[in-house]
PDB file of C-alpha atoms in Angstrom:
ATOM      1  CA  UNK A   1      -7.569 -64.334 -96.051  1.00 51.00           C
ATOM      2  CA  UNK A   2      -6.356 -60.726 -95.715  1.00 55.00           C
ATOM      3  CA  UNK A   3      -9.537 -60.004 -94.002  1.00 57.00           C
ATOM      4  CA  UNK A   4      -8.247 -62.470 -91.638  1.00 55.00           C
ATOM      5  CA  UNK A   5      -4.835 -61.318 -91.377  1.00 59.00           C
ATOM      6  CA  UNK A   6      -6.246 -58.301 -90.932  1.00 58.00           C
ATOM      7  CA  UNK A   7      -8.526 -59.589 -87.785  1.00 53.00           C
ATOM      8  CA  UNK A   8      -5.742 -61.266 -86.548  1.00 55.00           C
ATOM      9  CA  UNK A   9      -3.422 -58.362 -86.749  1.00 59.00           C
ATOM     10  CA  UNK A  10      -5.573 -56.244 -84.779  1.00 58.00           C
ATOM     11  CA  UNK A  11      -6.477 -58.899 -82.154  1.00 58.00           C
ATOM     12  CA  UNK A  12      -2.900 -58.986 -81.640  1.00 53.00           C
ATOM     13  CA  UNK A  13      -2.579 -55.466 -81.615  1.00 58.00           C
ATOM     14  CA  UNK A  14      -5.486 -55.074 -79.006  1.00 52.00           C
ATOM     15  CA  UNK A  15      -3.327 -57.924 -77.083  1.00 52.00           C
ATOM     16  CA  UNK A  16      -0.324 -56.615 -77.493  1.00 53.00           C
ATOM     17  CA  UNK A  17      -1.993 -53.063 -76.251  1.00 51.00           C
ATOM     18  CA  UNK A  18      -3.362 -55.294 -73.537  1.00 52.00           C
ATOM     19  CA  UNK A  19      -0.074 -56.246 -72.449  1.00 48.00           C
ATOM     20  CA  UNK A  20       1.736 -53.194 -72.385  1.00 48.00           C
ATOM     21  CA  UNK A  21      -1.200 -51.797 -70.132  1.00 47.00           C
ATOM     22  CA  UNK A  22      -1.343 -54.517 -67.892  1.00 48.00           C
ATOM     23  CA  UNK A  23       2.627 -54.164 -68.030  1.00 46.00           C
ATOM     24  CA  UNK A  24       2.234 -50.439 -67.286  1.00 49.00           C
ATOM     25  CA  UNK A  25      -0.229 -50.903 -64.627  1.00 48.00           C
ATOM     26  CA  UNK A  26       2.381 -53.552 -63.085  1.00 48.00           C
ATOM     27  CA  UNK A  27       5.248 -51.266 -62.807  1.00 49.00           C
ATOM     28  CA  UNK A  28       2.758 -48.431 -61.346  1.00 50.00           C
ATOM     29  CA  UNK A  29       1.440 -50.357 -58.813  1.00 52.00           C
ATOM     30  CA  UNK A  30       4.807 -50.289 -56.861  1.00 53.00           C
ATOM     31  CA  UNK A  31       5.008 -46.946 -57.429  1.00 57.00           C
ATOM     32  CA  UNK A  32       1.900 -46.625 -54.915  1.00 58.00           C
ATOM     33  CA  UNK A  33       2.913 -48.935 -52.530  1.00 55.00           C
ATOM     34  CA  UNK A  34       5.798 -46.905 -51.946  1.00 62.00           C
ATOM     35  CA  UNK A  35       3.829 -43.543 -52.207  1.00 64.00           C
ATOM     36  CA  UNK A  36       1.317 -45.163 -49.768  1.00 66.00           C
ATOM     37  CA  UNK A  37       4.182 -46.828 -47.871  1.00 83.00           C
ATOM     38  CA  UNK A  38       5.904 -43.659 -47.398  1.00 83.00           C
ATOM     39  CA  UNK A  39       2.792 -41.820 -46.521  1.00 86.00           C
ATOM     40  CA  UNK A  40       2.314 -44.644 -43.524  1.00 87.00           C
ATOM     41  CA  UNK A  41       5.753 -44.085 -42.392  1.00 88.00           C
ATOM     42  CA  UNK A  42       5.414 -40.341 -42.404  1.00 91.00           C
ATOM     43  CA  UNK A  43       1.976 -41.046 -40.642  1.00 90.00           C
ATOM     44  CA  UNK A  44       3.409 -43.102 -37.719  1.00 91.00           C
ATOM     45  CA  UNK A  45       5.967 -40.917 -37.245  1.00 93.00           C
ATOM     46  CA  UNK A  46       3.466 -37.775 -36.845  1.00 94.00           C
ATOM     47  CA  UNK A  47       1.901 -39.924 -34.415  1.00 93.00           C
ATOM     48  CA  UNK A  48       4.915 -40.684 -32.760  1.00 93.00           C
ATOM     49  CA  UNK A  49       6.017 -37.157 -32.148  1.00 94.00           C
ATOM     50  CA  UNK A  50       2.596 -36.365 -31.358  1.00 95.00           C
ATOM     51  CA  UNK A  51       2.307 -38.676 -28.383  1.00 95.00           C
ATOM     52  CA  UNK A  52       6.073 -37.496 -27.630  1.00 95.00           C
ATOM     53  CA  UNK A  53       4.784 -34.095 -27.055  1.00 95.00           C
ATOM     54  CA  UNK A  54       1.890 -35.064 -25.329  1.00 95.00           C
ATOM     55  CA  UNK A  55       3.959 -36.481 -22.896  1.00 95.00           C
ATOM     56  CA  UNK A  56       6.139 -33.862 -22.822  1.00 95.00           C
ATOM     57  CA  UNK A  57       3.348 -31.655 -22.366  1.00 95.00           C
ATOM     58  CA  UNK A  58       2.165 -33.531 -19.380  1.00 94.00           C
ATOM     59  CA  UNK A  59       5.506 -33.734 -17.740  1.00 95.00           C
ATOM     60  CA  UNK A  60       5.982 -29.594 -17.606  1.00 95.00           C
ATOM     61  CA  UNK A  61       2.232 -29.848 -16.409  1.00 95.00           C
ATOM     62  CA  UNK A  62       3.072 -31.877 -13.405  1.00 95.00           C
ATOM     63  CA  UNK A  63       6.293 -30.460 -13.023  1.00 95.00           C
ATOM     64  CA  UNK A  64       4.097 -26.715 -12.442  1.00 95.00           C
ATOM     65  CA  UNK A  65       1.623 -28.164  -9.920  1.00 95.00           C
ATOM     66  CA  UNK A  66       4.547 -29.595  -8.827  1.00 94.00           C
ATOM     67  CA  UNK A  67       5.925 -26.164  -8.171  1.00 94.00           C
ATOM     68  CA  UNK A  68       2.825 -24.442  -7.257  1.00 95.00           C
ATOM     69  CA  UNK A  69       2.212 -27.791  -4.124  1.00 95.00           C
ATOM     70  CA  UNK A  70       5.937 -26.807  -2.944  1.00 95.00           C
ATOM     71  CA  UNK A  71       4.971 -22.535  -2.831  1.00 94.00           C
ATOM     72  CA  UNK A  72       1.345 -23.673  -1.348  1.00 95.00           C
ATOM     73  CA  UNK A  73       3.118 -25.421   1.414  1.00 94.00           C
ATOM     74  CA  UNK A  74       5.733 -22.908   1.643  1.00 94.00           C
ATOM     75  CA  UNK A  75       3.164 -20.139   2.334  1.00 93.00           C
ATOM     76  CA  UNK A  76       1.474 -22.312   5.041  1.00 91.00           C
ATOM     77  CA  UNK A  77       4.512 -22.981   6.749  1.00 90.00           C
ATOM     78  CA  UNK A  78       5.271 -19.365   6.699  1.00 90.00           C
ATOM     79  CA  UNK A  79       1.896 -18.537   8.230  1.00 86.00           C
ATOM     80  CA  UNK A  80       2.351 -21.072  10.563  1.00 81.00           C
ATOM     81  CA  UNK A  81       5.175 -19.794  11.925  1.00 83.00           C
ATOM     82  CA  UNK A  82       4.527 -16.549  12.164  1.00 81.00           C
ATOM     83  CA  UNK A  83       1.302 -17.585  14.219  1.00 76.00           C
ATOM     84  CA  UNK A  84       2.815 -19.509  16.163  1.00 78.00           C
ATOM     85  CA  UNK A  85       5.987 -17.763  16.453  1.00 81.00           C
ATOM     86  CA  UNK A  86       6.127 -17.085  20.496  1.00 81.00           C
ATOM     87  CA  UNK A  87       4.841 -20.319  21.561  1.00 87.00           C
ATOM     88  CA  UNK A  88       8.184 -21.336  23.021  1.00 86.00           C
ATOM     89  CA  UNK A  89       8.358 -17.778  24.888  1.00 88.00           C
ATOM     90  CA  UNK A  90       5.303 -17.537  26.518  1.00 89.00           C
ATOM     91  CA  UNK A  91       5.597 -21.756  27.480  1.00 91.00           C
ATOM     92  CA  UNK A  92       8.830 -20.410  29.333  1.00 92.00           C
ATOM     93  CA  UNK A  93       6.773 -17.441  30.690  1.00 93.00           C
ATOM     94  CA  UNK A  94       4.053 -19.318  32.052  1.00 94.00           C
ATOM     95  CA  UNK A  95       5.420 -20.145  35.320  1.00 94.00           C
ATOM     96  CA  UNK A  96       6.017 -16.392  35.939  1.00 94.00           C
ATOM     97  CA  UNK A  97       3.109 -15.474  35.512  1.00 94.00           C
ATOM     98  CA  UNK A  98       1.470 -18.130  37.978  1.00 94.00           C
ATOM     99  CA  UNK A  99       4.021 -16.787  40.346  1.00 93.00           C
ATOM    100  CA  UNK A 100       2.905 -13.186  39.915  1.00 93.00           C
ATOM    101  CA  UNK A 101      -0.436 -14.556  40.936  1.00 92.00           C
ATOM    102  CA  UNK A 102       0.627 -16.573  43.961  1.00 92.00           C
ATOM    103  CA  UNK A 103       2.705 -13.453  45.014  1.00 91.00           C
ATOM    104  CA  UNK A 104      -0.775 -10.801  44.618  1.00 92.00           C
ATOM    105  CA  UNK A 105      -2.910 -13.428  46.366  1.00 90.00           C
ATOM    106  CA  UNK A 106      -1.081 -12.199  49.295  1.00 88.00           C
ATOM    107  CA  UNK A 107      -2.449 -10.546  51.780  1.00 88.00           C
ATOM    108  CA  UNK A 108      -0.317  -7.323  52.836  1.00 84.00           C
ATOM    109  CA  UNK A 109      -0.746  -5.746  56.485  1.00 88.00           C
ATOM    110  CA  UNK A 110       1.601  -3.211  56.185  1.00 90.00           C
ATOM    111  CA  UNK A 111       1.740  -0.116  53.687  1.00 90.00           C
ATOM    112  CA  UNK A 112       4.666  -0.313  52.469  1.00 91.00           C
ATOM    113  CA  UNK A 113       4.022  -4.081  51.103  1.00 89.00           C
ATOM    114  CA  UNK A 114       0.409  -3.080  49.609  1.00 90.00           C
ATOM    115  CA  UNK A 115       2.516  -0.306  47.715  1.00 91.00           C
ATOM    116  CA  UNK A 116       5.377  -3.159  46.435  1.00 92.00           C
ATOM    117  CA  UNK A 117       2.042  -5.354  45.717  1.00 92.00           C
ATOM    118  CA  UNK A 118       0.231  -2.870  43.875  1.00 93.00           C
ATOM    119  CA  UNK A 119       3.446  -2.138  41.340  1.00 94.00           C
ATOM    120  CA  UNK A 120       3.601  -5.897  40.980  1.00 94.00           C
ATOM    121  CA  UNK A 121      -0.338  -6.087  40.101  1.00 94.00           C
ATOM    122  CA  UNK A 122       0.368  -3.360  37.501  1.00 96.00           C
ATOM    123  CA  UNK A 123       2.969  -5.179  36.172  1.00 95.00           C
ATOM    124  CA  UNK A 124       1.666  -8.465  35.732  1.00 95.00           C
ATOM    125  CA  UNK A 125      -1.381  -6.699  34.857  1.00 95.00           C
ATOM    126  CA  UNK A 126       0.826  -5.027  31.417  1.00 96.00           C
ATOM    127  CA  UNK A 127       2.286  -8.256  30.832  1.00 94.00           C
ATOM    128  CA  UNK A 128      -0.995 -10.317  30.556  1.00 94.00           C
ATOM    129  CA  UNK A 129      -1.977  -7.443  27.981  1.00 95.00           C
ATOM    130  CA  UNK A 130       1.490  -7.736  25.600  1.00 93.00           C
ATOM    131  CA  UNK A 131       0.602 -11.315  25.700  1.00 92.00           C
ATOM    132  CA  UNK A 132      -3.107 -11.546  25.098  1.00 92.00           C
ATOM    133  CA  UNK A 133      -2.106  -8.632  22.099  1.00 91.00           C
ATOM    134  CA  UNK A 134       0.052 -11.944  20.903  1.00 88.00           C
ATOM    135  CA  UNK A 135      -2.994 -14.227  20.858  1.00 89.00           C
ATOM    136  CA  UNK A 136      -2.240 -15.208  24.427  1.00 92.00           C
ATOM    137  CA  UNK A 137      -6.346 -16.930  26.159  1.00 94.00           C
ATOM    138  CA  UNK A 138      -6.907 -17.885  29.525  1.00 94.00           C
ATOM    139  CA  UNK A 139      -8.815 -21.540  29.856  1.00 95.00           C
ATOM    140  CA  UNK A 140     -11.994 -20.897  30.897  1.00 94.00           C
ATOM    141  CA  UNK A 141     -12.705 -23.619  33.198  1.00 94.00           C
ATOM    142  CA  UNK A 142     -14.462 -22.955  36.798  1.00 93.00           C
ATOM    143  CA  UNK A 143     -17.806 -23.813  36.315  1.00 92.00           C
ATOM    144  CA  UNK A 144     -17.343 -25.393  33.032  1.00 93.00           C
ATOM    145  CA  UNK A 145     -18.147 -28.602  31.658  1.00 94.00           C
ATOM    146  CA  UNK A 146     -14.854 -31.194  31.924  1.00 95.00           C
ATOM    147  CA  UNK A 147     -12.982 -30.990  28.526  1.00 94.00           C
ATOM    148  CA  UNK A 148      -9.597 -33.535  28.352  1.00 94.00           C
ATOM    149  CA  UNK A 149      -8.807 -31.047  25.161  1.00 95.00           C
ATOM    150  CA  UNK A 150      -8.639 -28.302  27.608  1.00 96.00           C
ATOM    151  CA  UNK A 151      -8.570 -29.191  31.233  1.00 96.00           C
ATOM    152  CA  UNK A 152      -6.336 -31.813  33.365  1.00 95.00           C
ATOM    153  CA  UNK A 153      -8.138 -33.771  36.389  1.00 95.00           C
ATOM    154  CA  UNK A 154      -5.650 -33.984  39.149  1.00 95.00           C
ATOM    155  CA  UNK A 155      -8.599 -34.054  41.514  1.00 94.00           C
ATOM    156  CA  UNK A 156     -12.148 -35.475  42.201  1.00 93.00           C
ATOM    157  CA  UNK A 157     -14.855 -34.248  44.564  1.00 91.00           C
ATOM    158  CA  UNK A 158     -18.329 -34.626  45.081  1.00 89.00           C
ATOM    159  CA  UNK A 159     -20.839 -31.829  45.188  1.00 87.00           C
ATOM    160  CA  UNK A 160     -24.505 -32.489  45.023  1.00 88.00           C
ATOM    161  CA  UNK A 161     -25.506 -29.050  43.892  1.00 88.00           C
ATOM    162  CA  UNK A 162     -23.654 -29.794  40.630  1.00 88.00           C
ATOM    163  CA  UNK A 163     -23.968 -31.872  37.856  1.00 90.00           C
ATOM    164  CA  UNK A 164     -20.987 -34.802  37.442  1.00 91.00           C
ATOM    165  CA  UNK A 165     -18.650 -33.640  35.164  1.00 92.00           C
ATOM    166  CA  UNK A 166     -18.356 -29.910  36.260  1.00 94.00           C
ATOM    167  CA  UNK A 167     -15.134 -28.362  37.035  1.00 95.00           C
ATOM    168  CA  UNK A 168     -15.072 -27.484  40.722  1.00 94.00           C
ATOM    169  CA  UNK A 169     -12.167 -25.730  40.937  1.00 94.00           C
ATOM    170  CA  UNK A 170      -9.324 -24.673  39.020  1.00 94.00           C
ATOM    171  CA  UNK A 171      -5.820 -25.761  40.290  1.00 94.00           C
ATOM    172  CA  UNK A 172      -3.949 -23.862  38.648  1.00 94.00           C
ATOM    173  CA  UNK A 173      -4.434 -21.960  35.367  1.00 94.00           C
ATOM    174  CA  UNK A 174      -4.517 -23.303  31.473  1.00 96.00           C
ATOM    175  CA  UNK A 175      -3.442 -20.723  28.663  1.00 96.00           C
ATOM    176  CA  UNK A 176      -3.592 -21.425  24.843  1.00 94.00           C
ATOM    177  CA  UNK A 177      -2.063 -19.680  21.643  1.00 91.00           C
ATOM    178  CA  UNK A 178      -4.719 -19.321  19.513  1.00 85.00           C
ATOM    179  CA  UNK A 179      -6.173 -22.395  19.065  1.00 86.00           C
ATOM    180  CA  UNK A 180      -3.298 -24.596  20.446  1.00 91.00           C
ATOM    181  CA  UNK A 181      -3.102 -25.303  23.745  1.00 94.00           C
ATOM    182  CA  UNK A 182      -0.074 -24.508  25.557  1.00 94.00           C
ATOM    183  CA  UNK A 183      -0.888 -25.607  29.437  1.00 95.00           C
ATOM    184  CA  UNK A 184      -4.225 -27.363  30.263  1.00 97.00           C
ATOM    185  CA  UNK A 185      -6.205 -25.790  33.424  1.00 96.00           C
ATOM    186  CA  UNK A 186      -5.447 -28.077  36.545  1.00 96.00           C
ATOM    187  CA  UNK A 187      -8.619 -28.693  37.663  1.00 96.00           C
ATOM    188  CA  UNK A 188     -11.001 -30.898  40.884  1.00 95.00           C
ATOM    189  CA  UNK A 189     -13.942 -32.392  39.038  1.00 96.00           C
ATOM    190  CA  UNK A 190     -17.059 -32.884  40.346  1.00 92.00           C
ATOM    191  CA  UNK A 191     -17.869 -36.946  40.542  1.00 87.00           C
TER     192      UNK A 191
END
């Protein structure tokens, strides 16, 4: 019988063994869930604060184009402007010089009037000058092919030498700025 005491003893020393393990692993176990449980936490938060900054990131991103759009359009403006900055002037001088040219298309007897004329052709002559030097173009448009961009049709005539279309004569003169138009040519168009 002692040897079977002595079986038993130990089977319920391996049990009791057995036990305490299984006990031991129990109580671990938690222990992990809250390591692991912790870990997820920190995890989702890294991830959080991640996409936080990302967002962040792509605010001050839009917030620079943003910045560079407004000095791009600044700078365009600017230009702009300072193209186009005596448009209103030589609008308002238009009409002078149409009547310097009415006034030199007539024809002087005397010599005292071809003198006056002759100052006034050197005048208007300096003037079309400062205002070309400013960007200032004449129309082209005797001879030319009817443009509505460029040329106004008060006027229609019919000449057989010339094709339809073609700008007979010019009323009275068109003048851009550069490549805006400030005055279309007045012009008799051929039919």
């Amino acid at each position: 019988m002692n040897e079977k005491e002595e079986c038993n003893e130990q089977e319920l020393e391996v049990n009791e063994n057995t036990s305490e393990d299984e006990v031991t692993d129990t109580t671990e176990q938690p222990e992990e869930v809250e390591e692991v449980t912790v870990e997820d936490e920190q995890a989702k938060k890294i991830d959080e604060l991640t996409k936080a900054l990302e967002e962040e990131e792509g605010k001050r991103l839009r917030v620079l184009a943003d910045m560079e759009n407004v000095k791009r359009r600044a700078s365009l403006d600017y230009q702009a402007l300072q193209t186009y900055r005596a448009q209103n002037v030589m609008v308002n001088i238009l009409p002078v010089l149409d009547n310097f040219e009415r006034a030199l298309a007539v024809e002087a007897k005397e010599a005292e009037t071809k003198s006056m004329l002759t100052g006034m052709d050197m005048v208007y002559r300096s003037l079309i000058e400062a205002l070309k030097s400013e960007g200032l173009e004449e129309i082209p448009a005797l001879d030319q092919e009817f443009d509505p961009n460029f040329h106004q049709a008060v006027m229609t005539d019919h000449d057989e030498e010339k094709e339809s279309g073609i700008v007979l004569e010019e009323l009275q003169k068109g003048y851009k700025l550069k490549d805006r138009v400030l005055r279309p040519s007045m012009v008799k168009v051929n039919e």
